[in-house]
Structure formats: structure tokens, C-alpha cells
PDB file of C-alpha atoms in Angstrom:
ATOM      1  CA  MET A 840     129.602  92.351  93.759  1.00  0.00           C
ATOM      2  CA  ARG A 841     131.073  90.348  96.658  1.00  0.00           C
ATOM      3  CA  ARG A 842     130.218  93.162  99.048  1.00  0.00           C
ATOM      4  CA  SER A 843     126.636  93.220  97.756  1.00  0.00           C
ATOM      5  CA  ILE A 844     126.290  89.471  98.222  1.00  0.00           C
ATOM      6  CA  ALA A 845     127.708  89.770 101.731  1.00  0.00           C
ATOM      7  CA  ARG A 846     125.188  92.492 102.584  1.00  0.00           C
ATOM      8  CA  CYS A 847     122.410  90.287 101.240  1.00  0.00           C
ATOM      9  CA  LEU A 848     123.539  87.366 103.399  1.00  0.00           C
ATOM     10  CA  ARG A 849     123.756  89.554 106.503  1.00  0.00           C
ATOM     11  CA  GLY A 850     120.293  90.883 105.782  1.00  0.00           C
ATOM     12  CA  LEU A 851     118.822  87.417 105.309  1.00  0.00           C
ATOM     13  CA  ARG A 852     120.558  86.150 108.426  1.00  0.00           C
ATOM     14  CA  SER A 853     119.089  89.007 110.460  1.00  0.00           C
ATOM     15  CA  TYR A 854     115.645  89.270 108.938  1.00  0.00           C
ATOM     16  CA  CYS A 855     114.789  85.575 108.849  1.00  0.00           C
ATOM     17  CA  THR A 856     114.659  85.727 112.650  1.00  0.00           C
ATOM     18  CA  ASP A 857     112.095  88.498 112.362  1.00  0.00           C
ATOM     19  CA  ALA A 858     108.668  87.244 111.361  1.00  0.00           C
ATOM     20  CA  GLY A 859     106.064  85.413 113.387  1.00  0.00           C
ATOM     21  CA  ASP A 860     102.528  85.350 114.671  1.00  0.00           C
ATOM     22  CA  GLY A 861     100.589  86.799 117.585  1.00  0.00           C
ATOM     23  CA  PHE A 862     100.948  90.196 119.193  1.00  0.00           C
ATOM     24  CA  GLN A 863     103.144  91.624 121.883  1.00  0.00           C
ATOM     25  CA  SER A 864     102.605  91.126 125.570  1.00  0.00           C
ATOM     26  CA  SER A 865     103.212  94.038 127.899  1.00  0.00           C
ATOM     27  CA  LYS A 866     105.196  91.697 130.184  1.00  0.00           C
ATOM     28  CA  LEU A 867     107.741  90.800 127.518  1.00  0.00           C
ATOM     29  CA  LYS A 868     110.585  92.773 126.017  1.00  0.00           C
ATOM     30  CA  ILE A 869     110.943  91.415 122.511  1.00  0.00           C
ATOM     31  CA  PHE A 870     112.484  94.306 120.608  1.00  0.00           C
ATOM     32  CA  ASP A 871     115.622  96.326 121.200  1.00  0.00           C
ATOM     33  CA  ARG A 872     114.272  99.859 120.923  1.00  0.00           C
ATOM     34  CA  HIS A 873     117.784 101.319 120.953  1.00  0.00           C
ATOM     35  CA  LEU A 874     118.729  99.178 117.971  1.00  0.00           C
ATOM     36  CA  LYS A 875     115.510 100.109 116.199  1.00  0.00           C
ATOM     37  CA  ARG A 876     116.389 103.785 116.628  1.00  0.00           C
ATOM     38  CA  LYS A 877     119.782 103.141 115.027  1.00  0.00           C
ATOM     39  CA  GLN A 878     118.102 101.319 112.165  1.00  0.00           C
ATOM     40  CA  ARG A 879     115.809 104.264 111.587  1.00  0.00           C
ATOM     41  CA  ASP A 880     118.826 106.581 111.655  1.00  0.00           C
ATOM     42  CA  ARG A 881     120.298 104.464 108.873  1.00  0.00           C
ATOM     43  CA  ALA A 882     116.985 104.327 107.007  1.00  0.00           C
ATOM     44  CA  ALA A 883     116.847 108.120 106.941  1.00  0.00           C
ATOM     45  CA  TRP A 884     119.979 108.060 104.781  1.00  0.00           C
ATOM     46  CA  LEU A 885     118.941 105.088 102.634  1.00  0.00           C
ATOM     47  CA  MET A 886     115.296 105.989 102.116  1.00  0.00           C
ATOM     48  CA  LYS A 887     114.137 106.658  98.560  1.00  0.00           C
ATOM     49  CA  PRO A 888     112.588 110.086  97.903  1.00  0.00           C
ATOM     50  CA  LYS A 889     109.303 108.369  97.024  1.00  0.00           C
ATOM     51  CA  ASP A 890     108.788 104.725  97.951  1.00  0.00           C
ATOM     52  CA  SER A 891     105.761 103.359  96.090  1.00  0.00           C
ATOM     53  CA  LEU A 892     104.858 100.855  98.834  1.00  0.00           C
ATOM     54  CA  VAL A 893     105.166 103.356 101.666  1.00  0.00           C
ATOM     55  CA  ASP A 894     103.319 106.027  99.696  1.00  0.00           C
ATOM     56  CA  THR A 895     100.468 103.629  98.905  1.00  0.00           C
ATOM     57  CA  VAL A 896     100.025 102.686 102.563  1.00  0.00           C
ATOM     58  CA  ALA A 897     100.195 106.331 103.686  1.00  0.00           C
ATOM     59  CA  GLU A 898      97.714 107.409 100.999  1.00  0.00           C
ATOM     60  CA  ASN A 899      95.233 104.695 101.949  1.00  0.00           C
ATOM     61  CA  LEU A 900      95.522 105.599 105.618  1.00  0.00           C
ATOM     62  CA  LEU A 901      94.967 109.296 104.978  1.00  0.00           C
ATOM     63  CA  ASP A 902      91.995 108.537 102.729  1.00  0.00           C
ATOM     64  CA  ARG A 903      90.098 107.674 105.890  1.00  0.00           C
ATOM     65  CA  LEU A 904      90.180 111.326 106.882  1.00  0.00           C
ATOM     66  CA  GLU A 905      88.099 112.129 103.824  1.00  0.00           C
ATOM     67  CA  ASP A 906      85.357 109.870 105.173  1.00  0.00           C
ATOM     68  CA  CYS A 907      85.044 112.053 108.291  1.00  0.00           C
ATOM     69  CA  LYS A 908      82.881 115.151 108.255  1.00  0.00           C
ATOM     70  CA  LYS A 909      84.607 116.659 111.279  1.00  0.00           C
ATOM     71  CA  THR A 910      88.012 118.354 111.273  1.00  0.00           C
ATOM     72  CA  PHE A 911      91.029 117.694 113.454  1.00  0.00           C
ATOM     73  CA  PRO A 912      92.812 120.978 114.228  1.00  0.00           C
ATOM     74  CA  THR A 913      95.632 119.395 116.253  1.00  0.00           C
ATOM     75  CA  ALA A 914      97.305 116.156 115.179  1.00  0.00           C
ATOM     76  CA  LEU A 915     100.145 113.911 116.299  1.00  0.00           C
ATOM     77  CA  CYS A 916     102.004 111.793 113.730  1.00  0.00           C
ATOM     78  CA  MET A 917     104.365 109.299 115.302  1.00  0.00           C
ATOM     79  CA  GLY A 918     107.027 106.920 114.014  1.00  0.00           C
ATOM     80  CA  GLY A 919     106.987 104.903 110.835  1.00  0.00           C
ATOM     81  CA  SER A 920     106.454 106.722 107.554  1.00  0.00           C
ATOM     82  CA  LEU A 921     106.569 110.302 108.806  1.00  0.00           C
ATOM     83  CA  GLU A 922     107.853 111.896 105.613  1.00  0.00           C
ATOM     84  CA  ALA A 923     105.236 110.208 103.412  1.00  0.00           C
ATOM     85  CA  ILE A 924     102.387 111.223 105.741  1.00  0.00           C
ATOM     86  CA  ARG A 925     103.533 114.857 105.793  1.00  0.00           C
ATOM     87  CA  ARG A 926     104.013 114.990 102.028  1.00  0.00           C
ATOM     88  CA  LEU A 927     100.707 113.336 101.169  1.00  0.00           C
ATOM     89  CA  LEU A 928      98.535 115.068 103.769  1.00  0.00           C
ATOM     90  CA  ARG A 929      97.481 117.819 101.343  1.00  0.00           C
ATOM     91  CA  GLY A 930      95.047 119.551 103.653  1.00  0.00           C
ATOM     92  CA  ARG A 931      93.039 116.463 104.540  1.00  0.00           C
ATOM     93  CA  GLY A 932      91.439 116.436 107.976  1.00  0.00           C
ATOM     94  CA  GLY A 933      91.509 120.196 108.399  1.00  0.00           C
ATOM     95  CA  ILE A 934      94.747 119.965 110.379  1.00  0.00           C
ATOM     96  CA  GLU A 935      96.127 123.291 111.581  1.00  0.00           C
ATOM     97  CA  LYS A 936      98.852 122.160 113.993  1.00  0.00           C
ATOM     98  CA  LEU A 937     100.883 119.009 113.398  1.00  0.00           C
ATOM     99  CA  LEU A 938     103.366 117.414 115.789  1.00  0.00           C
ATOM    100  CA  MET A 939     105.795 114.989 114.112  1.00  0.00           C
ATOM    101  CA  MET A 940     107.475 112.532 116.492  1.00  0.00           C
ATOM    102  CA  ASP A 941     110.113 109.849 115.987  1.00  0.00           C
ATOM    103  CA  THR A 942     112.738 108.067 118.056  1.00  0.00           C
ATOM    104  CA  SER A 943     115.335 108.831 115.371  1.00  0.00           C
ATOM    105  CA  TRP A 944     116.962 112.252 115.221  1.00  0.00           C
ATOM    106  CA  ASP A 945     118.062 111.632 111.631  1.00  0.00           C
ATOM    107  CA  MET A 946     114.507 110.733 110.599  1.00  0.00           C
ATOM    108  CA  VAL A 947     113.179 113.918 112.184  1.00  0.00           C
ATOM    109  CA  LYS A 948     115.840 115.930 110.355  1.00  0.00           C
ATOM    110  CA  LEU A 949     114.865 114.233 107.082  1.00  0.00           C
ATOM    111  CA  CYS A 950     111.247 115.290 107.589  1.00  0.00           C
ATOM    112  CA  LYS A 951     112.284 118.848 108.415  1.00  0.00           C
ATOM    113  CA  ASP A 952     114.407 119.122 105.300  1.00  0.00           C
ATOM    114  CA  ALA A 953     111.707 117.556 103.126  1.00  0.00           C
ATOM    115  CA  GLU A 954     109.088 120.002 104.406  1.00  0.00           C
ATOM    116  CA  GLN A 955     111.093 122.903 103.065  1.00  0.00           C
ATOM    117  CA  GLN A 956     110.639 121.502  99.556  1.00  0.00           C
ATOM    118  CA  MET A 957     106.858 121.212  99.929  1.00  0.00           C
ATOM    119  CA  PRO A 958     104.356 123.847  98.820  1.00  0.00           C
ATOM    120  CA  THR A 959     102.945 125.973 101.632  1.00  0.00           C
ATOM    121  CA  ASP A 960      99.834 124.396 103.147  1.00  0.00           C
ATOM    122  CA  ASN A 961      99.388 126.604 106.234  1.00  0.00           C
ATOM    123  CA  ILE A 962      99.984 123.739 108.662  1.00  0.00           C
ATOM    124  CA  GLU A 963     102.043 124.728 111.682  1.00  0.00           C
ATOM    125  CA  THR A 964     104.456 121.797 111.995  1.00  0.00           C
ATOM    126  CA  SER A 965     106.715 121.054 114.946  1.00  0.00           C
ATOM    127  CA  TYR A 966     109.077 118.160 115.588  1.00  0.00           C
ATOM    128  CA  VAL A 967     110.018 116.205 118.693  1.00  0.00           C
ATOM    129  CA  ILE A 968     112.169 113.198 119.558  1.00  0.00           C
ATOM    130  CA  GLY A 969     109.973 110.701 121.376  1.00  0.00           C
ATOM    131  CA  ASP A 970     109.000 107.061 121.754  1.00  0.00           C
ATOM    132  CA  GLU A 971     105.612 105.469 121.097  1.00  0.00           C
ATOM    133  CA  GLU A 972     106.075 103.462 124.294  1.00  0.00           C
ATOM    134  CA  ASN A 973     106.279 106.675 126.335  1.00  0.00           C
ATOM    135  CA  LEU A 974     104.457 109.486 124.534  1.00  0.00           C
ATOM    136  CA  PRO A 975     105.755 112.965 125.428  1.00  0.00           C
ATOM    137  CA  VAL A 976     102.321 114.576 125.055  1.00  0.00           C
ATOM    138  CA  LYS A 977      99.700 115.551 127.600  1.00  0.00           C
ATOM    139  CA  GLU A 978      96.380 113.826 127.975  1.00  0.00           C
ATOM    140  CA  ASN A 979      93.431 115.321 126.068  1.00  0.00           C
ATOM    141  CA  SER A 980      95.789 117.419 123.946  1.00  0.00           C
ATOM    142  CA  VAL A 981      95.292 116.325 120.312  1.00  0.00           C
ATOM    143  CA  ASP A 982      92.326 115.663 118.020  1.00  0.00           C
ATOM    144  CA  LEU A 983      94.033 113.084 115.831  1.00  0.00           C
ATOM    145  CA  VAL A 984      96.781 110.479 116.242  1.00  0.00           C
ATOM    146  CA  ILE A 985      98.346 108.932 113.133  1.00  0.00           C
ATOM    147  CA  SER A 986     100.814 106.054 113.087  1.00  0.00           C
ATOM    148  CA  CYS A 987     101.869 104.650 109.728  1.00  0.00           C
ATOM    149  CA  LEU A 988     104.046 101.512 109.829  1.00  0.00           C
ATOM    150  CA  GLY A 989     105.556 102.097 113.231  1.00  0.00           C
ATOM    151  CA  LEU A 990     103.567 100.554 116.071  1.00  0.00           C
ATOM    152  CA  HIS A 991     104.386  96.936 115.188  1.00  0.00           C
ATOM    153  CA  TRP A 992     107.895  97.510 116.618  1.00  0.00           C
ATOM    154  CA  THR A 993     106.671  98.403 120.117  1.00  0.00           C
ATOM    155  CA  ASN A 994     107.160  95.924 122.944  1.00  0.00           C
ATOM    156  CA  ASP A 995     103.773  96.807 124.422  1.00  0.00           C
ATOM    157  CA  LEU A 996     101.396  97.413 121.529  1.00  0.00           C
ATOM    158  CA  PRO A 997      98.229  97.576 123.674  1.00  0.00           C
ATOM    159  CA  GLY A 998      99.975  99.971 126.060  1.00  0.00           C
ATOM    160  CA  ALA A 999     101.116 102.226 123.222  1.00  0.00           C
ATOM    161  CA  MET A1000      97.567 102.311 121.873  1.00  0.00           C
ATOM    162  CA  ILE A1001      96.199 103.153 125.330  1.00  0.00           C
ATOM    163  CA  GLN A1002      98.618 106.080 125.541  1.00  0.00           C
ATOM    164  CA  SER A1003      97.436 107.224 122.126  1.00  0.00           C
ATOM    165  CA  ARG A1004      93.824 107.135 123.315  1.00  0.00           C
ATOM    166  CA  LEU A1005      94.666 109.125 126.422  1.00  0.00           C
ATOM    167  CA  ALA A1006      96.452 111.753 124.307  1.00  0.00           C
ATOM    168  CA  LEU A1007      93.274 112.274 122.286  1.00  0.00           C
ATOM    169  CA  LYS A1008      90.584 114.730 123.189  1.00  0.00           C
ATOM    170  CA  PRO A1009      87.042 113.324 123.541  1.00  0.00           C
ATOM    171  CA  ASP A1010      85.777 112.290 120.090  1.00  0.00           C
ATOM    172  CA  GLY A1011      89.370 112.262 118.812  1.00  0.00           C
ATOM    173  CA  LEU A1012      90.406 109.819 116.099  1.00  0.00           C
ATOM    174  CA  PHE A1013      93.151 107.183 116.099  1.00  0.00           C
ATOM    175  CA  LEU A1014      94.475 106.022 112.708  1.00  0.00           C
ATOM    176  CA  ALA A1015      97.137 103.350 112.395  1.00  0.00           C
ATOM    177  CA  ALA A1016      98.648 101.022 109.822  1.00  0.00           C
ATOM    178  CA  ILE A1017     100.825  98.122 110.946  1.00  0.00           C
ATOM    179  CA  LEU A1018     102.451  95.149 109.275  1.00  0.00           C
ATOM    180  CA  GLY A1019     100.353  91.999 109.617  1.00  0.00           C
ATOM    181  CA  GLY A1020     101.392  88.412 110.249  1.00  0.00           C
ATOM    182  CA  GLU A1021     101.299  87.437 106.561  1.00  0.00           C
ATOM    183  CA  THR A1022     104.014  89.963 105.710  1.00  0.00           C
ATOM    184  CA  LEU A1023     106.976  88.413 103.859  1.00  0.00           C
ATOM    185  CA  ARG A1024     105.410  84.961 103.959  1.00  0.00           C
ATOM    186  CA  GLU A1025     107.566  83.902 101.004  1.00  0.00           C
ATOM    187  CA  LEU A1026     110.736  84.752 102.910  1.00  0.00           C
ATOM    188  CA  ARG A1027     109.470  82.950 106.003  1.00  0.00           C
ATOM    189  CA  ILE A1028     108.703  79.796 104.031  1.00  0.00           C
ATOM    190  CA  ALA A1029     112.107  79.817 102.351  1.00  0.00           C
ATOM    191  CA  CYS A1030     113.854  80.502 105.649  1.00  0.00           C
ATOM    192  CA  THR A1031     111.995  77.697 107.428  1.00  0.00           C
ATOM    193  CA  ILE A1032     112.792  75.124 104.746  1.00  0.00           C
ATOM    194  CA  ALA A1033     116.449  76.175 104.658  1.00  0.00           C
ATOM    195  CA  GLN A1034     116.766  75.878 108.437  1.00  0.00           C
ATOM    196  CA  MET A1035     115.163  72.443 108.422  1.00  0.00           C
ATOM    197  CA  GLU A1036     117.508  71.242 105.693  1.00  0.00           C
ATOM    198  CA  ARG A1037     120.751  72.755 107.001  1.00  0.00           C
ATOM    199  CA  GLU A1038     120.230  72.842 110.768  1.00  0.00           C
ATOM    200  CA  GLY A1039     117.620  70.165 111.407  1.00  0.00           C
ATOM    201  CA  GLY A1040     115.145  72.563 113.024  1.00  0.00           C
ATOM    202  CA  ILE A1041     113.866  76.117 113.107  1.00  0.00           C
ATOM    203  CA  SER A1042     114.590  78.908 115.521  1.00  0.00           C
ATOM    204  CA  PRO A1043     111.790  79.455 118.051  1.00  0.00           C
ATOM    205  CA  ARG A1044     112.741  83.108 118.524  1.00  0.00           C
ATOM    206  CA  LEU A1045     110.526  84.805 115.967  1.00  0.00           C
ATOM    207  CA  SER A1046     109.444  88.397 116.030  1.00  0.00           C
ATOM    208  CA  PRO A1047     105.653  88.623 116.474  1.00  0.00           C
ATOM    209  CA  LEU A1048     103.353  90.486 114.120  1.00  0.00           C
ATOM    210  CA  ALA A1049      99.656  91.006 114.813  1.00  0.00           C
ATOM    211  CA  GLN A1050      97.086  88.911 113.020  1.00  0.00           C
ATOM    212  CA  VAL A1051      93.960  90.455 111.526  1.00  0.00           C
ATOM    213  CA  ARG A1052      91.809  88.663 114.090  1.00  0.00           C
ATOM    214  CA  ASP A1053      93.800  90.346 116.885  1.00  0.00           C
ATOM    215  CA  ALA A1054      93.457  93.916 115.634  1.00  0.00           C
ATOM    216  CA  GLY A1055      89.868  94.429 116.762  1.00  0.00           C
ATOM    217  CA  ASN A1056      90.724  93.030 120.189  1.00  0.00           C
ATOM    218  CA  LEU A1057      93.659  95.428 120.424  1.00  0.00           C
ATOM    219  CA  LEU A1058      91.426  98.429 119.744  1.00  0.00           C
ATOM    220  CA  THR A1059      88.839  97.276 122.263  1.00  0.00           C
ATOM    221  CA  ARG A1060      91.485  96.475 124.853  1.00  0.00           C
ATOM    222  CA  ALA A1061      92.922  99.972 124.419  1.00  0.00           C
ATOM    223  CA  GLY A1062      89.488 101.458 125.143  1.00  0.00           C
ATOM    224  CA  PHE A1063      88.628 102.842 121.701  1.00  0.00           C
ATOM    225  CA  THR A1064      85.004 103.118 120.633  1.00  0.00           C
ATOM    226  CA  LEU A1065      83.597 102.424 117.162  1.00  0.00           C
ATOM    227  CA  PRO A1066      86.630 100.256 116.248  1.00  0.00           C
ATOM    228  CA  GLY A1067      87.254  99.495 112.603  1.00  0.00           C
ATOM    229  CA  VAL A1068      89.743  97.090 111.032  1.00  0.00           C
ATOM    230  CA  ASP A1069      90.482  96.246 107.424  1.00  0.00           C
ATOM    231  CA  VAL A1070      93.414  94.679 105.644  1.00  0.00           C
ATOM    232  CA  ASP A1071      95.195  94.983 102.314  1.00  0.00           C
ATOM    233  CA  GLU A1072      97.932  92.882 100.798  1.00  0.00           C
ATOM    234  CA  TYR A1073     100.520  94.338  98.456  1.00  0.00           C
ATOM    235  CA  THR A1074     102.889  92.260  96.352  1.00  0.00           C
ATOM    236  CA  VAL A1075     106.178  93.940  95.468  1.00  0.00           C
ATOM    237  CA  ARG A1076     108.472  92.304  92.905  1.00  0.00           C
ATOM    238  CA  TYR A1077     112.241  92.421  93.256  1.00  0.00           C
ATOM    239  CA  SER A1078     115.056  91.439  90.933  1.00  0.00           C
ATOM    240  CA  SER A1079     116.749  89.457  93.685  1.00  0.00           C
ATOM    241  CA  ALA A1080     116.819  88.749  97.407  1.00  0.00           C
ATOM    242  CA  LEU A1081     119.484  91.457  97.677  1.00  0.00           C
ATOM    243  CA  GLU A1082     117.092  94.100  96.404  1.00  0.00           C
ATOM    244  CA  LEU A1083     114.425  92.943  98.879  1.00  0.00           C
ATOM    245  CA  ILE A1084     116.818  93.173 101.822  1.00  0.00           C
ATOM    246  CA  GLU A1085     118.061  96.604 100.729  1.00  0.00           C
ATOM    247  CA  HIS A1086     114.458  97.818 100.529  1.00  0.00           C
ATOM    248  CA  LEU A1087     113.728  96.520 104.028  1.00  0.00           C
ATOM    249  CA  ARG A1088     116.786  98.365 105.321  1.00  0.00           C
ATOM    250  CA  ALA A1089     115.712 101.568 103.601  1.00  0.00           C
ATOM    251  CA  MET A1090     112.317 101.216 105.294  1.00  0.00           C
ATOM    252  CA  GLY A1091     113.901 100.534 108.690  1.00  0.00           C
ATOM    253  CA  GLU A1092     112.197  97.128 108.791  1.00  0.00           C
ATOM    254  CA  THR A1093     115.103  94.799 109.566  1.00  0.00           C
ATOM    255  CA  SER A1094     115.302  92.706 112.717  1.00  0.00           C
ATOM    256  CA  ALA A1095     115.502  94.391 116.117  1.00  0.00           C
ATOM    257  CA  LEU A1096     115.109  91.367 118.377  1.00  0.00           C
ATOM    258  CA  LEU A1097     116.652  91.496 121.823  1.00  0.00           C
ATOM    259  CA  GLN A1098     117.742  87.875 121.359  1.00  0.00           C
ATOM    260  CA  ARG A1099     120.017  88.347 118.371  1.00  0.00           C
ATOM    261  CA  SER A1100     122.578  85.648 119.116  1.00  0.00           C
ATOM    262  CA  LYS A1101     120.789  82.997 117.076  1.00  0.00           C
ATOM    263  CA  VAL A1102     120.972  84.134 113.479  1.00  0.00           C
ATOM    264  CA  LEU A1103     121.132  82.087 110.324  1.00  0.00           C
ATOM    265  CA  LYS A1104     124.435  80.507 109.457  1.00  0.00           C
ATOM    266  CA  LYS A1105     126.037  81.537 106.194  1.00  0.00           C
ATOM    267  CA  ASP A1106     125.139  78.346 104.357  1.00  0.00           C
ATOM    268  CA  THR A1107     121.567  78.569 105.667  1.00  0.00           C
ATOM    269  CA  ALA A1108     121.304  82.127 104.373  1.00  0.00           C
ATOM    270  CA  LEU A1109     122.563  81.004 100.963  1.00  0.00           C
ATOM    271  CA  ALA A1110     120.039  78.170 100.974  1.00  0.00           C
ATOM    272  CA  THR A1111     117.272  80.588 101.916  1.00  0.00           C
ATOM    273  CA  ALA A1112     118.020  82.813  98.926  1.00  0.00           C
ATOM    274  CA  ALA A1113     118.194  79.811  96.587  1.00  0.00           C
ATOM    275  CA  ILE A1114     114.950  78.283  97.878  1.00  0.00           C
ATOM    276  CA  TYR A1115     113.212  81.670  97.667  1.00  0.00           C
ATOM    277  CA  GLU A1116     114.080  81.972  93.985  1.00  0.00           C
ATOM    278  CA  SER A1117     113.333  78.339  93.126  1.00  0.00           C
ATOM    279  CA  MET A1118     109.896  78.380  94.789  1.00  0.00           C
ATOM    280  CA  PHE A1119     108.603  81.855  93.988  1.00  0.00           C
ATOM    281  CA  ALA A1120     110.528  83.362  91.060  1.00  0.00           C
ATOM    282  CA  ALA A1121     108.441  84.388  88.046  1.00  0.00           C
ATOM    283  CA  GLU A1122     109.323  83.657  84.422  1.00  0.00           C
ATOM    284  CA  ASP A1123     111.068  87.007  84.161  1.00  0.00           C
ATOM    285  CA  GLY A1124     113.303  86.096  87.098  1.00  0.00           C
ATOM    286  CA  THR A1125     111.773  88.496  89.624  1.00  0.00           C
ATOM    287  CA  ILE A1126     110.725  87.352  93.094  1.00  0.00           C
ATOM    288  CA  PRO A1127     107.555  88.488  94.911  1.00  0.00           C
ATOM    289  CA  ALA A1128     107.305  89.722  98.490  1.00  0.00           C
ATOM    290  CA  THR A1129     103.956  90.075 100.226  1.00  0.00           C
ATOM    291  CA  PHE A1130     103.279  92.945 102.609  1.00  0.00           C
ATOM    292  CA  GLN A1131     100.093  92.595 104.643  1.00  0.00           C
ATOM    293  CA  ILE A1132      98.904  95.926 106.022  1.00  0.00           C
ATOM    294  CA  ILE A1133      96.337  96.091 108.826  1.00  0.00           C
ATOM    295  CA  TYR A1134      94.506  99.423 109.039  1.00  0.00           C
ATOM    296  CA  MET A1135      92.933 100.325 112.380  1.00  0.00           C
ATOM    297  CA  THR A1136      90.587 103.164 113.315  1.00  0.00           C
ATOM    298  CA  GLY A1137      89.192 103.994 116.732  1.00  0.00           C
ATOM    299  CA  TRP A1138      87.675 106.945 118.557  1.00  0.00           C
ATOM    300  CA  ARG A1139      87.986 108.289 122.056  1.00  0.00           C
ATOM    301  CA  GLU A1140      84.644 108.034 123.771  1.00  0.00           C
ATOM    302  CA  HIS A1141      82.240 110.964 123.544  1.00  0.00           C
ATOM    303  CA  GLN A1142      78.578 111.326 124.402  1.00  0.00           C
ATOM    304  CA  SER A1143      77.684 112.283 120.823  1.00  0.00           C
ATOM    305  CA  GLN A1144      78.840 108.929 119.444  1.00  0.00           C
ATOM    306  CA  GLN A1145      76.492 106.116 118.507  1.00  0.00           C
ATOM    307  CA  LYS A1146      75.961 103.617 121.305  1.00  0.00           C
ATOM    308  CA  PRO A1147      74.320 100.199 121.262  1.00  0.00           C
ATOM    309  CA  LYS A1148      70.927  99.942 122.906  1.00  0.00           C
ATOM    310  CA  LYS A1149      70.596  98.047 126.153  1.00  0.00           C
ATOM    311  CA  ARG A1150      69.840  94.387 125.823  1.00  0.00           C
ATOM    312  CA  GLY A1151      66.117  93.735 125.849  1.00  0.00           C
ATOM    313  CA  SER A1152      65.159  97.287 124.802  1.00  0.00           C
ATOM    314  CA  ALA A1153      64.013  96.323 121.293  1.00  0.00           C
ATOM    315  CA  THR A1154      60.395  97.156 120.437  1.00  0.00           C
ATOM    316  CA  VAL A1155      60.126  94.852 117.409  1.00  0.00           C
ATOM    317  CA  SER A1156      60.786  91.125 117.424  1.00  0.00           C
ATOM    318  CA  PHE A1157      62.555  89.188 114.697  1.00  0.00           C
ATOM    319  CA  GLN A1158      59.364  87.208 114.162  1.00  0.00           C
ATOM    320  CA  ASP A1159      57.507  90.414 113.297  1.00  0.00           C
ATOM    321  CA  LEU A1160      60.266  91.389 110.895  1.00  0.00           C
ATOM    322  CA  GLN A1161      60.098  87.998 109.256  1.00  0.00           C
ATOM    323  CA  LYS A1162      56.364  88.322 108.740  1.00  0.00           C
ATOM    324  CA  GLN A1163      56.812  91.823 107.285  1.00  0.00           C
ATOM    325  CA  PHE A1164      59.523  90.875 104.802  1.00  0.00           C
ATOM    326  CA  GLY A1165      58.355  87.377 103.949  1.00  0.00           C
ATOM    327  CA  SER A1166      58.375  83.950 105.481  1.00  0.00           C
ATOM    328  CA  ASP A1167      61.614  83.044 103.736  1.00  0.00           C
ATOM    329  CA  GLY A1168      63.426  85.819 105.562  1.00  0.00           C
ATOM    330  CA  SER A1169      64.442  87.573 102.316  1.00  0.00           C
ATOM    331  CA  CYS A1170      64.060  91.306 101.818  1.00  0.00           C
TER     332      CYS A1170
END
């Protein structure tokens, strides 16, 4: 029991420095990618066979392939929830060749082993160790790029998305799901109050997560056409703060800040857990944790895609439309 409590405190002390607002700048190095790889190595051993949260996000992301009439013979799946994407693909998108990429060797091995337990689906799957910040694929080489819960840990999110666009063939599709800025808002509130009470201030070194309003700008900045953004929020209930922290570790979602010297003191971590339960616990004693997921879709430019008309090329005025549909403007 004491060991479990100690693990909980270490997790709170590390993760409460790991939530913030905004999105990454290409000029800043915020995350320790080497540490993140180690965390994903650990997550490969801790990961549940089927995580309901991860599976839900992966399923919703892959559902977007069913909305497309075209097929994607060659696909790249990188980082994040690799195993869930491979398991839940089930022939969607008409994928024939699939390249699975992760920075973690253990995570790649987990996916390889899991594939052997899956029914045959005639998808030629290969695996590679690689980093989203430096994709080991040629330009114009894949029809589809999928990233499920991985890109929010890159130091240069726009740059990683640009590389994804360049890897796509013309009219190729980019699908991504990232954690949004409202993720774990309950933990952030509890952590902030505890720091104010015990330390007289809050740490300014917070890990940034993209806001919904930023996602469309990210897609446009990366050069994608027909950008689409939508958001879902999932509330997961835990029996205690310990269970929440253990789940975050199993997902590989604990802090990977370069500036790790300033972590919560032990008494601040204890206060955080107590405030969390006092403010948010339900009648049954469980505590909620919010996960905001931002889904992004974008296409590499192609002449067959819809394009906006040039300004001033309209042949019908709004006044004519108003007269046609009624003076009150209603249809």
C-alpha cells in the first residue's frame, strides 16, 4: 500500500507540471523526446489489452475513413495508439500496405506480437522505428497518414504536420487525434489550488496542449486543403488519484518536459490528491477525469479537389437571393 501511495505521489508530482494551453513553437524545445521514448517503452509493458478510452478514440478516428469513397492502398500509422489502430482497422480505407512507426522499440514489438493474434485481413504490415519530428519516409509515398494520440508530444507540431503532408501523395488524406487543452482540467485545477496554498504560487513551466481554435490554423499552416476539425470530450471515472496516474502511465501520457527540476513537493502532491477528491468526487467515491480529443483531417492538394471561386466571380447577388426566398431572409 505504501509503495502504491508513493507511486501515486510521484505521478502527481510529475504530471501536474504537464498541462497547459497554446501549441508548440518550432523554435522551442519543450519535450524530452528521449524520455518520451522511455515512457512509451514502459507503457508497452503496462498497457491493457483493450483500453476503452484509447479504443473509443481510435474507433472514432477510423470512422472517418468510412466517409471517404476513395481507397488508400498505402498507409502510414505513426506513434500514439498503434496497437488499437491496427486491431480496429478491419479493412476500412481499402488499405493494402501499412507501415507502423513508433519511437519505442518495445511498442513496435507489442504491435508485432498483437498482430499475430488477429484474424488475417490481407494487409501487408511492416514496422519501423522512427520519430514524428523526422519522418523516415519519402515524399509522395503514401496515400494515408494516421496519428492517434501521438502528435501532441512533438516539439514542432506544425513541422511534423508539414512532413506528414509531404509524405502524402496528391489527394492523400491526413487523419490525426490529439489531446486538447481541456484534458485533465480537474487535475489542473486541483494542482493549481494546492500549489497556491502550499507554495504561494504556481509553476510557470506547463506543458502546452493545442486548443480547438488552434487546430484549424495548424492544418492551414501545414498546407493541407479542405481542413476539418471537430472535438469530443470523454469523462473517465477512477476509484482514486492512484488509478488515474497508473492509467496515464499505461498510456504513455506522463510528463516529458525538458525542464523537470521543478516538480511538486510531497506535501503539495498530497494536497493535490485531497483537493481533487474533495472538489470532484461523486457520491460513490469515484473521481472524474476529462479527456478532450481534437480530431483533424486534411488533404494534400490535388486538381480534382473543390476550390473556392475567385472573389467577385459570383453571378447572383445576395439581394436577388433575398427577393427569391422572401424579404425576411428565411428559406
